[in-house]
Amino acid sequence: MIIGEQLRQARMTADMSQEQLAEIMSVSRQTISNWENSRSYPDIERVMRLAELYHLSLDELLRGDQQMVRAWVSATNAVRTGKILALLLLLNLIWTIGIVLFSQIVWLTVVLLLLLVGCIAGAFYLVIKLI
Amino acid sequence: MNWLLMILLITLILAAGLLAYLTSQLVALDATARGLAGPKLLAFLAAGSQNGSGLLAYLALRRGHPLDRRKDRPQLRERLKIASIGLFAILLVTAICSVLVLITGN
């Protein structure tokens, strides 16, 4: 059973409204509705809190919902991609400063320019990947 | 060499224009899927920036707006991403060739 269905059933069993659950979880009622209708997924911390609240095991909640697990993996990859993007942007800045400082040394300027082009290409690829 | 440079410049301009268009389509698709207000305006502002700062600003703006899978179009999204990356590669190669033609021409 997908997690959305399980969450709805567990909430009904616990005799809670979406508003009450939203208050406990510190999210909006719309977010609870999105979770229960599988329009979006809770993050792993909230899934653990829900499991604790409903006295369900994580295994029960997660088994059968491979799509949510894939969404988590994708979110983790997005965080890592964001860090690499930040690093590339910092490198862009360093290469640019290097070009300005060492503009009289031709070979060094060419090398820094090539590195700058490489970093810009990498940064663009990662931005498109993140969207 | 002038004709070669002209062809390269025209290719550069076409690639840049198409890239801006495809990037704006990608941002519009993502903004619609996340329920952000004014997706077309966001797309225009994000893709229209010269140095990519608009795209970075969009990535920061969309935090806290999760993707609604009912509104998403994953296949179109993938096609737009592949096309954008391809066009960027063409842009890069054309720019490098233009610089080389200019240098060797001198």
Coordinates of N, CA and C in Angstrom, one line a residue:
Chain A
M1 N 0.9 -1.2 0.0 CA 0.0 0.0 0.0 C 0.9 1.2 0.0
I2 N 0.5 2.2 -0.8 CA 1.4 3.4 -0.8 C 1.2 4.2 0.4
I3 N 2.2 5.0 0.7 CA 2.3 5.7 2.0 C 1.1 6.6 2.3
G4 N 0.7 7.3 1.2 CA -0.5 8.2 1.3 C -1.7 7.6 1.9
E5 N -2.0 6.4 1.4 CA -3.2 5.7 1.9 C -3.0 5.3 3.3
Q6 N -1.8 4.8 3.6 CA -1.5 4.4 5.0 C -1.6 5.5 6.0
L7 N -1.1 6.7 5.6 CA -1.1 7.8 6.5 C -2.6 8.2 6.7
R8 N -3.4 8.2 5.7 CA -4.8 8.6 5.9 C -5.5 7.6 6.8
Q9 N -5.3 6.3 6.5 CA -5.9 5.3 7.4 C -5.5 5.4 8.8
A10 N -4.2 5.6 9.0 CA -3.6 5.7 10.4 C -4.2 6.9 11.1
R11 N -4.4 8.0 10.4 CA -4.9 9.3 11.0 C -6.4 9.0 11.4
M12 N -7.1 8.3 10.5 CA -8.6 8.0 10.8 C -8.7 7.1 12.0
T13 N -7.7 6.2 12.1 CA -7.7 5.2 13.2 C -7.4 6.0 14.5
A14 N -6.5 7.0 14.4 CA -6.2 7.8 15.6 C -7.2 8.9 15.9
D15 N -8.3 8.9 15.0 CA -9.3 9.9 15.2 C -8.8 11.3 15.2
M16 N -8.0 11.7 14.3 CA -7.4 13.0 14.2 C -7.9 13.7 12.9
S17 N -8.0 15.0 13.0 CA -8.3 15.7 11.7 C -7.0 16.1 11.1
Q18 N -7.1 16.5 9.8 CA -5.9 17.0 9.1 C -5.3 18.2 9.8
E19 N -6.2 19.1 10.3 CA -5.7 20.3 11.0 C -4.9 20.0 12.3
Q20 N -5.5 19.0 13.0 CA -4.8 18.6 14.3 C -3.4 18.0 14.0
L21 N -3.4 17.2 12.9 CA -2.1 16.5 12.5 C -1.1 17.6 12.0
A22 N -1.6 18.6 11.3 CA -0.8 19.6 10.8 C -0.1 20.4 11.9
E23 N -0.9 20.6 12.9 CA -0.4 21.4 14.1 C 0.7 20.6 14.8
I24 N 0.5 19.3 14.9 CA 1.5 18.5 15.6 C 2.8 18.4 14.8
M25 N 2.6 18.3 13.4 CA 3.8 18.1 12.6 C 4.4 19.5 12.1
S26 N 3.8 20.6 12.6 CA 4.3 21.9 12.2 C 4.3 22.1 10.7
V27 N 3.3 21.7 10.0 CA 3.1 21.9 8.6 C 1.7 22.4 8.4
S28 N 1.4 22.8 7.1 CA 0.0 23.3 6.8 C -0.9 22.1 6.6
R29 N -2.2 22.4 6.7 CA -3.2 21.3 6.4 C -3.1 20.9 5.0
Q30 N -2.8 21.8 4.1 CA -2.6 21.4 2.7 C -1.5 20.4 2.5
T31 N -0.4 20.6 3.2 CA 0.7 19.7 3.1 C 0.3 18.2 3.5
I32 N -0.5 18.2 4.6 CA -1.0 16.9 5.1 C -1.9 16.3 4.0
S33 N -2.7 17.1 3.4 CA -3.6 16.6 2.3 C -2.7 16.1 1.1
N34 N -1.7 16.8 0.8 CA -0.8 16.4 -0.3 C -0.1 15.1 0.0
W35 N 0.3 14.9 1.2 CA 0.9 13.6 1.6 C -0.1 12.5 1.4
E36 N -1.3 12.7 1.9 CA -2.3 11.6 1.9 C -2.8 11.3 0.5
N37 N -2.7 12.3 -0.4 CA -3.1 12.1 -1.8 C -1.9 11.8 -2.7
S38 N -0.8 11.6 -2.1 CA 0.5 11.2 -2.8 C 0.8 12.3 -3.8
R39 N 0.5 13.6 -3.6 CA 0.9 14.6 -4.4 C 2.3 15.0 -4.1
S40 N 2.7 14.8 -2.9 CA 4.1 15.1 -2.4 C 4.4 14.1 -1.3
Y41 N 5.7 14.0 -0.9 CA 6.1 13.1 0.1 C 6.7 13.8 1.3
P42 N 6.4 13.3 2.5 CA 7.1 13.9 3.7 C 8.6 13.5 3.7
D43 N 9.4 14.4 4.3 CA 10.8 14.0 4.4 C 11.0 12.9 5.4
I44 N 12.2 12.4 5.5 CA 12.5 11.2 6.3 C 12.3 11.5 7.8
E45 N 12.6 12.7 8.2 CA 12.4 13.1 9.6 C 10.9 13.1 10.0
R46 N 10.1 13.6 9.1 CA 8.7 13.6 9.3 C 8.0 12.2 9.3
V47 N 8.6 11.4 8.4 CA 8.1 10.0 8.3 C 8.3 9.3 9.6
M48 N 9.5 9.6 10.2 CA 9.8 8.9 11.5 C 8.9 9.4 12.6
R49 N 8.6 10.7 12.6 CA 7.7 11.3 13.6 C 6.3 10.7 13.4
L50 N 5.9 10.5 12.1 CA 4.5 10.0 11.9 C 4.5 8.5 12.3
A51 N 5.6 7.8 12.1 CA 5.6 6.4 12.5 C 5.5 6.3 14.0
E52 N 6.2 7.2 14.7 CA 6.1 7.2 16.1 C 4.7 7.6 16.6
L53 N 4.1 8.6 16.0 CA 2.8 9.1 16.4 C 1.7 8.0 16.2
Y54 N 1.8 7.3 15.1 CA 0.8 6.3 14.8 C 1.1 4.9 15.3
H55 N 2.3 4.8 16.0 CA 2.8 3.5 16.4 C 2.9 2.5 15.3
L56 N 3.5 2.9 14.2 CA 3.7 2.0 13.1 C 5.2 1.9 12.9
S57 N 5.6 0.8 12.3 CA 7.1 0.7 12.1 C 7.4 1.3 10.7
L58 N 8.6 1.8 10.6 CA 9.0 2.4 9.3 C 8.9 1.4 8.2
D59 N 9.2 0.2 8.5 CA 9.1 -0.9 7.5 C 7.7 -1.0 6.9
E60 N 6.7 -0.9 7.8 CA 5.3 -0.9 7.4 C 5.0 0.3 6.5
L61 N 5.5 1.4 6.9 CA 5.2 2.6 6.1 C 5.8 2.7 4.8
L62 N 7.1 2.2 4.7 CA 7.9 2.4 3.5 C 7.7 1.3 2.5
R63 N 7.4 0.1 3.0 CA 7.4 -1.1 2.1 C 6.2 -0.9 1.1
G64 N 6.5 -1.1 -0.2 CA 5.4 -1.0 -1.2 C 5.4 0.4 -1.8
D65 N 6.1 1.4 -1.3 CA 6.1 2.7 -1.9 C 7.5 3.0 -2.4
Q66 N 7.9 2.4 -3.5 CA 9.2 2.6 -4.0 C 9.4 4.0 -4.6
Q67 N 8.2 4.6 -5.0 CA 8.3 5.9 -5.6 C 8.8 6.9 -4.5
M68 N 8.3 6.8 -3.3 CA 8.7 7.7 -2.2 C 10.2 7.5 -1.9
V69 N 10.7 6.3 -1.9 CA 12.1 6.0 -1.7 C 12.9 6.6 -2.8
R70 N 12.4 6.5 -4.0 CA 13.2 7.2 -5.1 C 13.2 8.7 -5.0
A71 N 12.1 9.2 -4.5 CA 12.0 10.7 -4.3 C 13.0 11.1 -3.2
W72 N 13.2 10.3 -2.2 CA 14.2 10.6 -1.1 C 15.6 10.6 -1.7
V73 N 15.9 9.5 -2.5 CA 17.2 9.4 -3.1 C 17.4 10.6 -4.0
S74 N 16.4 11.0 -4.8 CA 16.5 12.2 -5.7 C 16.8 13.4 -4.9
A75 N 16.1 13.6 -3.7 CA 16.3 14.8 -2.9 C 17.7 14.8 -2.3
T76 N 18.2 13.6 -1.9 CA 19.6 13.5 -1.4 C 20.6 13.9 -2.5
N77 N 20.4 13.4 -3.7 CA 21.3 13.7 -4.8 C 21.2 15.2 -5.1
A78 N 20.0 15.8 -4.9 CA 19.9 17.3 -5.2 C 20.7 18.1 -4.2
V79 N 20.8 17.6 -2.9 CA 21.6 18.3 -1.9 C 23.1 18.3 -2.3
R80 N 23.5 17.1 -2.7 CA 24.9 16.9 -3.1 C 25.2 17.7 -4.4
T81 N 24.3 17.7 -5.3 CA 24.5 18.5 -6.5 C 24.6 20.0 -6.2
G82 N 23.8 20.5 -5.3 CA 23.8 21.9 -4.8 C 25.2 22.2 -4.3
K83 N 25.8 21.3 -3.5 CA 27.1 21.6 -2.9 C 28.2 21.7 -4.0
I84 N 28.1 20.8 -4.9 CA 29.1 20.8 -6.0 C 28.9 22.1 -6.8
L85 N 27.7 22.5 -7.0 CA 27.4 23.8 -7.8 C 28.0 24.9 -7.0
A86 N 27.8 25.0 -5.7 CA 28.4 26.1 -4.9 C 29.9 26.1 -5.1
L87 N 30.5 24.9 -5.1 CA 32.0 24.8 -5.2 C 32.4 25.3 -6.6
L88 N 31.7 24.9 -7.6 CA 32.1 25.4 -9.0 C 31.9 26.9 -9.1
L89 N 30.9 27.5 -8.5 CA 30.7 28.9 -8.5 C 31.9 29.6 -7.8
L90 N 32.3 29.0 -6.7 CA 33.5 29.6 -5.9 C 34.7 29.5 -6.8
L91 N 34.9 28.4 -7.4 CA 36.1 28.2 -8.3 C 36.1 29.3 -9.4
N92 N 34.8 29.5 -10.0 CA 34.7 30.5 -11.0 C 35.2 31.9 -10.6
L93 N 34.9 32.2 -9.3 CA 35.3 33.5 -8.7 C 36.9 33.5 -8.6
I94 N 37.4 32.4 -8.2 CA 38.9 32.3 -8.0 C 39.6 32.4 -9.3
W95 N 39.1 31.7 -10.3 CA 39.7 31.8 -11.6 C 39.7 33.2 -12.2
T96 N 38.5 33.8 -12.0 CA 38.4 35.2 -12.5 C 39.3 36.1 -11.8
I97 N 39.5 36.0 -10.5 CA 40.5 36.9 -9.8 C 41.9 36.6 -10.3
G98 N 42.1 35.3 -10.5 CA 43.5 34.9 -11.0 C 43.8 35.5 -12.4
I99 N 42.7 35.5 -13.3 CA 42.9 36.1 -14.6 C 43.2 37.6 -14.5
V100 N 42.5 38.3 -13.6 CA 42.7 39.7 -13.4 C 44.2 40.0 -12.8
L101 N 44.6 39.1 -11.9 CA 45.9 39.4 -11.2 C 47.0 39.0 -12.1
F102 N 46.9 37.9 -12.9 CA 48.0 37.4 -13.7 C 47.8 37.6 -15.2
S103 N 47.2 38.6 -15.6 CA 46.9 38.9 -17.0 C 48.1 39.1 -17.8
Q104 N 49.2 39.4 -17.2 CA 50.5 39.6 -17.9 C 51.2 38.3 -18.3
I105 N 50.9 37.3 -17.6 CA 51.5 35.9 -17.9 C 50.5 35.2 -18.8
V106 N 50.9 35.1 -20.1 CA 49.9 34.7 -21.1 C 49.5 33.2 -20.9
W107 N 50.5 32.4 -20.7 CA 50.1 30.9 -20.6 C 49.2 30.7 -19.4
L108 N 49.5 31.4 -18.3 CA 48.7 31.2 -17.1 C 47.3 31.7 -17.3
T109 N 47.2 32.8 -18.0 CA 45.9 33.4 -18.3 C 45.0 32.4 -19.2
V110 N 45.7 31.8 -20.2 CA 45.0 30.9 -21.0 C 44.5 29.7 -20.2
V111 N 45.4 29.2 -19.3 CA 45.0 28.0 -18.5 C 43.8 28.4 -17.6
L112 N 43.9 29.6 -17.0 CA 42.8 30.0 -16.1 C 41.5 30.2 -16.9
L113 N 41.6 30.7 -18.1 CA 40.4 30.9 -19.0 C 39.8 29.6 -19.3
L114 N 40.6 28.6 -19.6 CA 40.1 27.2 -19.9 C 39.4 26.6 -18.7
L115 N 40.0 26.8 -17.5 CA 39.4 26.3 -16.3 C 38.1 27.0 -16.0
L116 N 38.1 28.3 -16.3 CA 36.8 29.1 -16.1 C 35.7 28.6 -17.0
V117 N 36.1 28.4 -18.3 CA 35.1 27.9 -19.2 C 34.6 26.5 -18.7
G118 N 35.5 25.7 -18.3 CA 35.1 24.3 -17.8 C 34.1 24.4 -16.6
C119 N 34.5 25.3 -15.7 CA 33.6 25.5 -14.5 C 32.3 26.1 -14.8
I120 N 32.2 27.0 -15.8 CA 30.9 27.6 -16.2 C 30.1 26.5 -16.8
A121 N 30.7 25.7 -17.7 CA 29.9 24.6 -18.3 C 29.4 23.6 -17.3
G122 N 30.3 23.3 -16.3 CA 29.8 22.4 -15.2 C 28.7 23.0 -14.4
A123 N 28.8 24.3 -14.1 CA 27.8 24.9 -13.3 C 26.5 25.0 -14.0
F124 N 26.5 25.2 -15.3 CA 25.3 25.3 -16.1 C 24.6 23.9 -16.1
Y125 N 25.4 22.9 -16.3 CA 24.9 21.5 -16.3 C 24.2 21.2 -15.0
L126 N 24.9 21.5 -13.9 CA 24.3 21.2 -12.6 C 23.0 22.0 -12.4
V127 N 23.0 23.3 -12.8 CA 21.7 24.1 -12.6 C 20.6 23.5 -13.4
I128 N 20.8 23.1 -14.6 CA 19.8 22.4 -15.4 C 19.4 21.1 -14.8
K129 N 20.3 20.4 -14.2 CA 20.0 19.1 -13.6 C 19.1 19.3 -12.4
L130 N 19.4 20.4 -11.7 CA 18.6 20.7 -10.4 C 17.2 21.2 -10.7
I131 N 17.0 21.8 -11.9 CA 15.6 22.3 -12.1 C 14.6 21.2 -12.4
Chain B
M1 N 38.3 34.4 -44.3 CA 37.9 34.0 -42.9 C 36.6 34.7 -42.5
N2 N 36.3 35.8 -43.2 CA 35.1 36.6 -42.8 C 33.8 35.8 -42.8
W3 N 33.7 35.0 -43.9 CA 32.5 34.2 -44.0 C 32.3 33.2 -42.9
L4 N 33.5 32.6 -42.5 CA 33.5 31.6 -41.5 C 33.1 32.2 -40.1
L5 N 33.6 33.4 -39.9 CA 33.3 34.1 -38.7 C 31.8 34.5 -38.7
M6 N 31.3 34.9 -39.8 CA 29.9 35.3 -39.9 C 29.0 34.1 -39.6
I7 N 29.4 32.9 -40.2 CA 28.6 31.7 -39.9 C 28.6 31.4 -38.4
L8 N 29.8 31.5 -37.8 CA 30.0 31.2 -36.4 C 29.2 32.1 -35.5
L9 N 29.2 33.4 -35.9 CA 28.4 34.4 -35.1 C 26.9 34.2 -35.2
I10 N 26.5 33.8 -36.4 CA 25.0 33.6 -36.6 C 24.6 32.4 -35.8
T11 N 25.5 31.3 -35.8 CA 25.2 30.1 -35.1 C 25.2 30.4 -33.6
L12 N 26.1 31.3 -33.1 CA 26.2 31.7 -31.7 C 24.9 32.4 -31.3
I13 N 24.4 33.3 -32.1 CA 23.2 34.1 -31.8 C 22.0 33.2 -31.8
L14 N 21.9 32.3 -32.8 CA 20.7 31.4 -32.8 C 20.8 30.4 -31.6
A15 N 21.9 29.9 -31.3 CA 22.0 29.0 -30.2 C 21.7 29.7 -28.9
A16 N 22.2 30.9 -28.7 CA 21.9 31.6 -27.5 C 20.4 31.9 -27.3
G17 N 19.8 32.3 -28.4 CA 18.3 32.6 -28.4 C 17.5 31.4 -28.1
L18 N 17.9 30.3 -28.7 CA 17.1 29.0 -28.5 C 17.4 28.5 -27.1
L19 N 18.6 28.7 -26.6 CA 18.9 28.2 -25.2 C 18.1 29.0 -24.2
A20 N 17.9 30.3 -24.4 CA 17.1 31.2 -23.5 C 15.7 30.7 -23.6
Y21 N 15.2 30.4 -24.8 CA 13.8 30.0 -24.9 C 13.6 28.6 -24.2
L22 N 14.5 27.7 -24.4 CA 14.3 26.3 -23.8 C 14.4 26.4 -22.3
T23 N 15.3 27.2 -21.8 CA 15.5 27.4 -20.4 C 14.3 28.0 -19.8
S24 N 13.7 29.0 -20.5 CA 12.5 29.6 -19.9 C 11.3 28.6 -19.9
Q25 N 11.2 27.7 -20.9 CA 10.2 26.7 -20.9 C 10.4 25.7 -19.8
L26 N 11.6 25.4 -19.5 CA 11.9 24.4 -18.4 C 11.5 25.0 -17.1
V27 N 11.9 26.3 -16.9 CA 11.5 27.0 -15.6 C 10.0 27.1 -15.5
A28 N 9.3 27.5 -16.6 CA 7.9 27.6 -16.6 C 7.2 26.3 -16.2
L29 N 7.7 25.2 -16.7 CA 7.2 23.8 -16.4 C 7.4 23.5 -15.0
D30 N 8.6 23.8 -14.5 CA 8.9 23.5 -13.1 C 8.0 24.4 -12.1
A31 N 7.9 25.7 -12.5 CA 7.1 26.6 -11.6 C 5.6 26.2 -11.6
T32 N 5.1 25.8 -12.7 CA 3.7 25.3 -12.8 C 3.5 24.1 -11.9
A33 N 4.5 23.1 -12.0 CA 4.4 21.9 -11.3 C 4.5 22.1 -9.8
R34 N 5.2 23.2 -9.4 CA 5.3 23.5 -8.0 C 4.3 24.5 -7.4
G35 N 3.4 24.9 -8.3 CA 2.3 25.8 -7.9 C 2.7 27.2 -7.6
L36 N 3.8 27.6 -8.2 CA 4.3 29.0 -8.0 C 3.4 30.0 -8.8
A37 N 3.2 31.2 -8.3 CA 2.4 32.2 -9.0 C 3.2 32.8 -10.1
G38 N 2.5 33.0 -11.2 CA 3.2 33.7 -12.4 C 4.3 32.9 -13.0
P39 N 4.1 31.6 -13.4 CA 5.2 30.8 -13.9 C 5.9 31.4 -15.1
K40 N 5.1 32.0 -16.0 CA 5.7 32.6 -17.2 C 6.6 33.8 -16.9
L41 N 6.1 34.6 -16.0 CA 6.9 35.8 -15.6 C 8.2 35.3 -15.0
L42 N 8.1 34.3 -14.1 CA 9.3 33.7 -13.4 C 10.2 33.1 -14.4
A43 N 9.7 32.5 -15.5 CA 10.5 31.8 -16.5 C 11.2 32.9 -17.3
F44 N 10.5 34.0 -17.6 CA 11.2 35.1 -18.4 C 12.3 35.7 -17.6
L45 N 12.1 36.0 -16.3 CA 13.1 36.6 -15.4 C 14.3 35.7 -15.2
A46 N 13.9 34.4 -15.0 CA 15.0 33.4 -14.6 C 15.9 33.2 -15.8
A47 N 15.3 33.0 -17.0 CA 16.1 32.6 -18.2 C 16.7 33.8 -18.9
G48 N 16.1 35.0 -18.6 CA 16.5 36.2 -19.3 C 17.8 36.8 -18.7
S49 N 18.3 36.3 -17.6 CA 19.4 37.0 -17.0 C 20.7 36.6 -17.8
Q50 N 21.6 37.5 -17.8 CA 22.8 37.3 -18.7 C 23.8 36.3 -18.1
N51 N 23.9 36.3 -16.8 CA 25.0 35.5 -16.2 C 24.5 34.3 -15.4
G52 N 23.2 33.9 -15.6 CA 22.7 32.7 -14.9 C 22.2 33.0 -13.5
S53 N 22.3 34.3 -13.1 CA 21.9 34.6 -11.7 C 20.4 34.4 -11.5
G54 N 19.7 34.6 -12.6 CA 18.2 34.4 -12.6 C 17.9 33.0 -12.3
L55 N 18.6 32.0 -12.9 CA 18.3 30.6 -12.6 C 18.6 30.3 -11.2
L56 N 19.7 30.8 -10.7 CA 20.1 30.5 -9.3 C 19.1 31.1 -8.3
A57 N 18.6 32.3 -8.6 CA 17.6 33.0 -7.8 C 16.3 32.1 -7.8
Y58 N 16.0 31.6 -9.0 CA 14.8 30.7 -9.1 C 14.9 29.5 -8.2
L59 N 16.1 28.9 -8.2 CA 16.3 27.7 -7.4 C 16.1 28.0 -5.9
A60 N 16.6 29.2 -5.5 CA 16.4 29.6 -4.1 C 14.9 29.9 -3.8
L61 N 14.2 30.5 -4.8 CA 12.8 30.9 -4.6 C 11.9 29.7 -4.5
R62 N 12.2 28.7 -5.2 CA 11.3 27.5 -5.2 C 11.4 26.6 -4.0
R63 N 12.4 26.9 -3.1 CA 12.5 26.1 -1.9 C 11.2 26.3 -1.1
G64 N 10.7 25.2 -0.5 CA 9.5 25.3 0.3 C 8.3 25.1 -0.6
H65 N 8.5 24.9 -1.9 CA 7.3 24.6 -2.8 C 7.6 23.2 -3.4
P66 N 7.0 22.2 -2.8 CA 7.3 20.8 -3.3 C 6.6 20.6 -4.6
L67 N 7.2 19.6 -5.3 CA 6.6 19.3 -6.7 C 5.3 18.6 -6.5
D68 N 4.3 19.0 -7.3 CA 3.0 18.3 -7.4 C 3.1 17.4 -8.6
R69 N 3.1 16.1 -8.3 CA 3.3 15.1 -9.4 C 2.2 15.1 -10.4
R70 N 1.0 15.6 -10.0 CA -0.1 15.6 -11.0 C 0.1 16.7 -12.1
K71 N 0.8 17.7 -11.7 CA 1.0 18.8 -12.6 C 2.3 18.7 -13.4
D72 N 3.1 17.8 -13.0 CA 4.5 17.6 -13.6 C 4.4 16.9 -14.9
R73 N 5.3 17.2 -15.8 CA 5.4 16.4 -17.1 C 6.8 16.0 -17.2
P74 N 7.1 14.8 -16.7 CA 8.5 14.4 -16.6 C 9.2 14.1 -17.9
Q75 N 8.5 13.6 -18.9 CA 9.1 13.4 -20.2 C 9.5 14.7 -20.9
L76 N 8.6 15.6 -20.8 CA 8.9 17.0 -21.5 C 10.1 17.6 -20.7
R77 N 10.1 17.5 -19.4 CA 11.1 18.0 -18.6 C 12.5 17.5 -19.0
E78 N 12.5 16.1 -19.2 CA 13.8 15.5 -19.6 C 14.3 16.0 -20.9
R79 N 13.3 16.1 -21.9 CA 13.6 16.5 -23.2 C 14.2 17.9 -23.2
L80 N 13.5 18.8 -22.4 CA 14.0 20.2 -22.4 C 15.4 20.2 -21.8
K81 N 15.7 19.4 -20.8 CA 17.0 19.4 -20.1 C 18.1 19.0 -21.1
I82 N 17.8 17.9 -21.8 CA 18.8 17.4 -22.8 C 19.0 18.4 -23.9
A83 N 17.9 19.0 -24.4 CA 18.1 20.0 -25.4 C 18.9 21.2 -24.9
S84 N 18.6 21.7 -23.7 CA 19.3 22.8 -23.1 C 20.8 22.5 -23.0
I85 N 21.2 21.4 -22.5 CA 22.6 21.0 -22.4 C 23.2 20.9 -23.7
G86 N 22.5 20.3 -24.7 CA 23.1 20.2 -26.0 C 23.4 21.6 -26.7
L87 N 22.4 22.5 -26.5 CA 22.5 23.8 -27.1 C 23.7 24.6 -26.4
F88 N 23.8 24.3 -25.1 CA 24.9 25.0 -24.4 C 26.3 24.5 -24.9
A89 N 26.3 23.2 -25.2 CA 27.6 22.6 -25.7 C 27.9 23.3 -27.1
I90 N 26.8 23.4 -27.9 CA 27.0 24.0 -29.3 C 27.5 25.5 -29.1
L91 N 26.9 26.2 -28.2 CA 27.2 27.6 -27.9 C 28.7 27.7 -27.5
L92 N 29.1 26.8 -26.6 CA 30.5 26.8 -26.1 C 31.5 26.5 -27.3
V93 N 31.2 25.5 -28.0 CA 32.1 25.1 -29.1 C 32.2 26.2 -30.2
T94 N 31.0 26.8 -30.5 CA 31.0 27.9 -31.4 C 31.8 29.1 -30.9
A95 N 31.6 29.4 -29.7 CA 32.4 30.6 -29.1 C 33.9 30.3 -29.2
I96 N 34.3 29.1 -28.8 CA 35.7 28.8 -28.8 C 36.2 28.8 -30.3
C97 N 35.5 28.3 -31.2 CA 35.9 28.4 -32.6 C 36.0 29.8 -33.1
S98 N 35.1 30.6 -32.7 CA 35.1 32.1 -33.1 C 36.3 32.7 -32.6
V99 N 36.7 32.4 -31.3 CA 37.9 33.0 -30.7 C 39.1 32.6 -31.5
L100 N 39.2 31.3 -31.8 CA 40.3 30.7 -32.6 C 40.4 31.3 -33.9
V101 N 39.3 31.5 -34.6 CA 39.3 32.1 -36.0 C 39.8 33.6 -35.9
L102 N 39.4 34.3 -34.8 CA 39.8 35.7 -34.6 C 41.3 35.7 -34.4
I103 N 41.8 34.8 -33.5 CA 43.2 34.8 -33.2 C 44.0 34.4 -34.4
T104 N 43.6 33.4 -35.1 CA 44.4 32.9 -36.3 C 44.3 33.9 -37.4
G105 N 43.2 34.6 -37.5 CA 42.9 35.6 -38.5 C 43.9 36.7 -38.4
N106 N 44.2 37.1 -37.1 CA 45.1 38.2 -36.9 C 46.5 37.7 -37.1

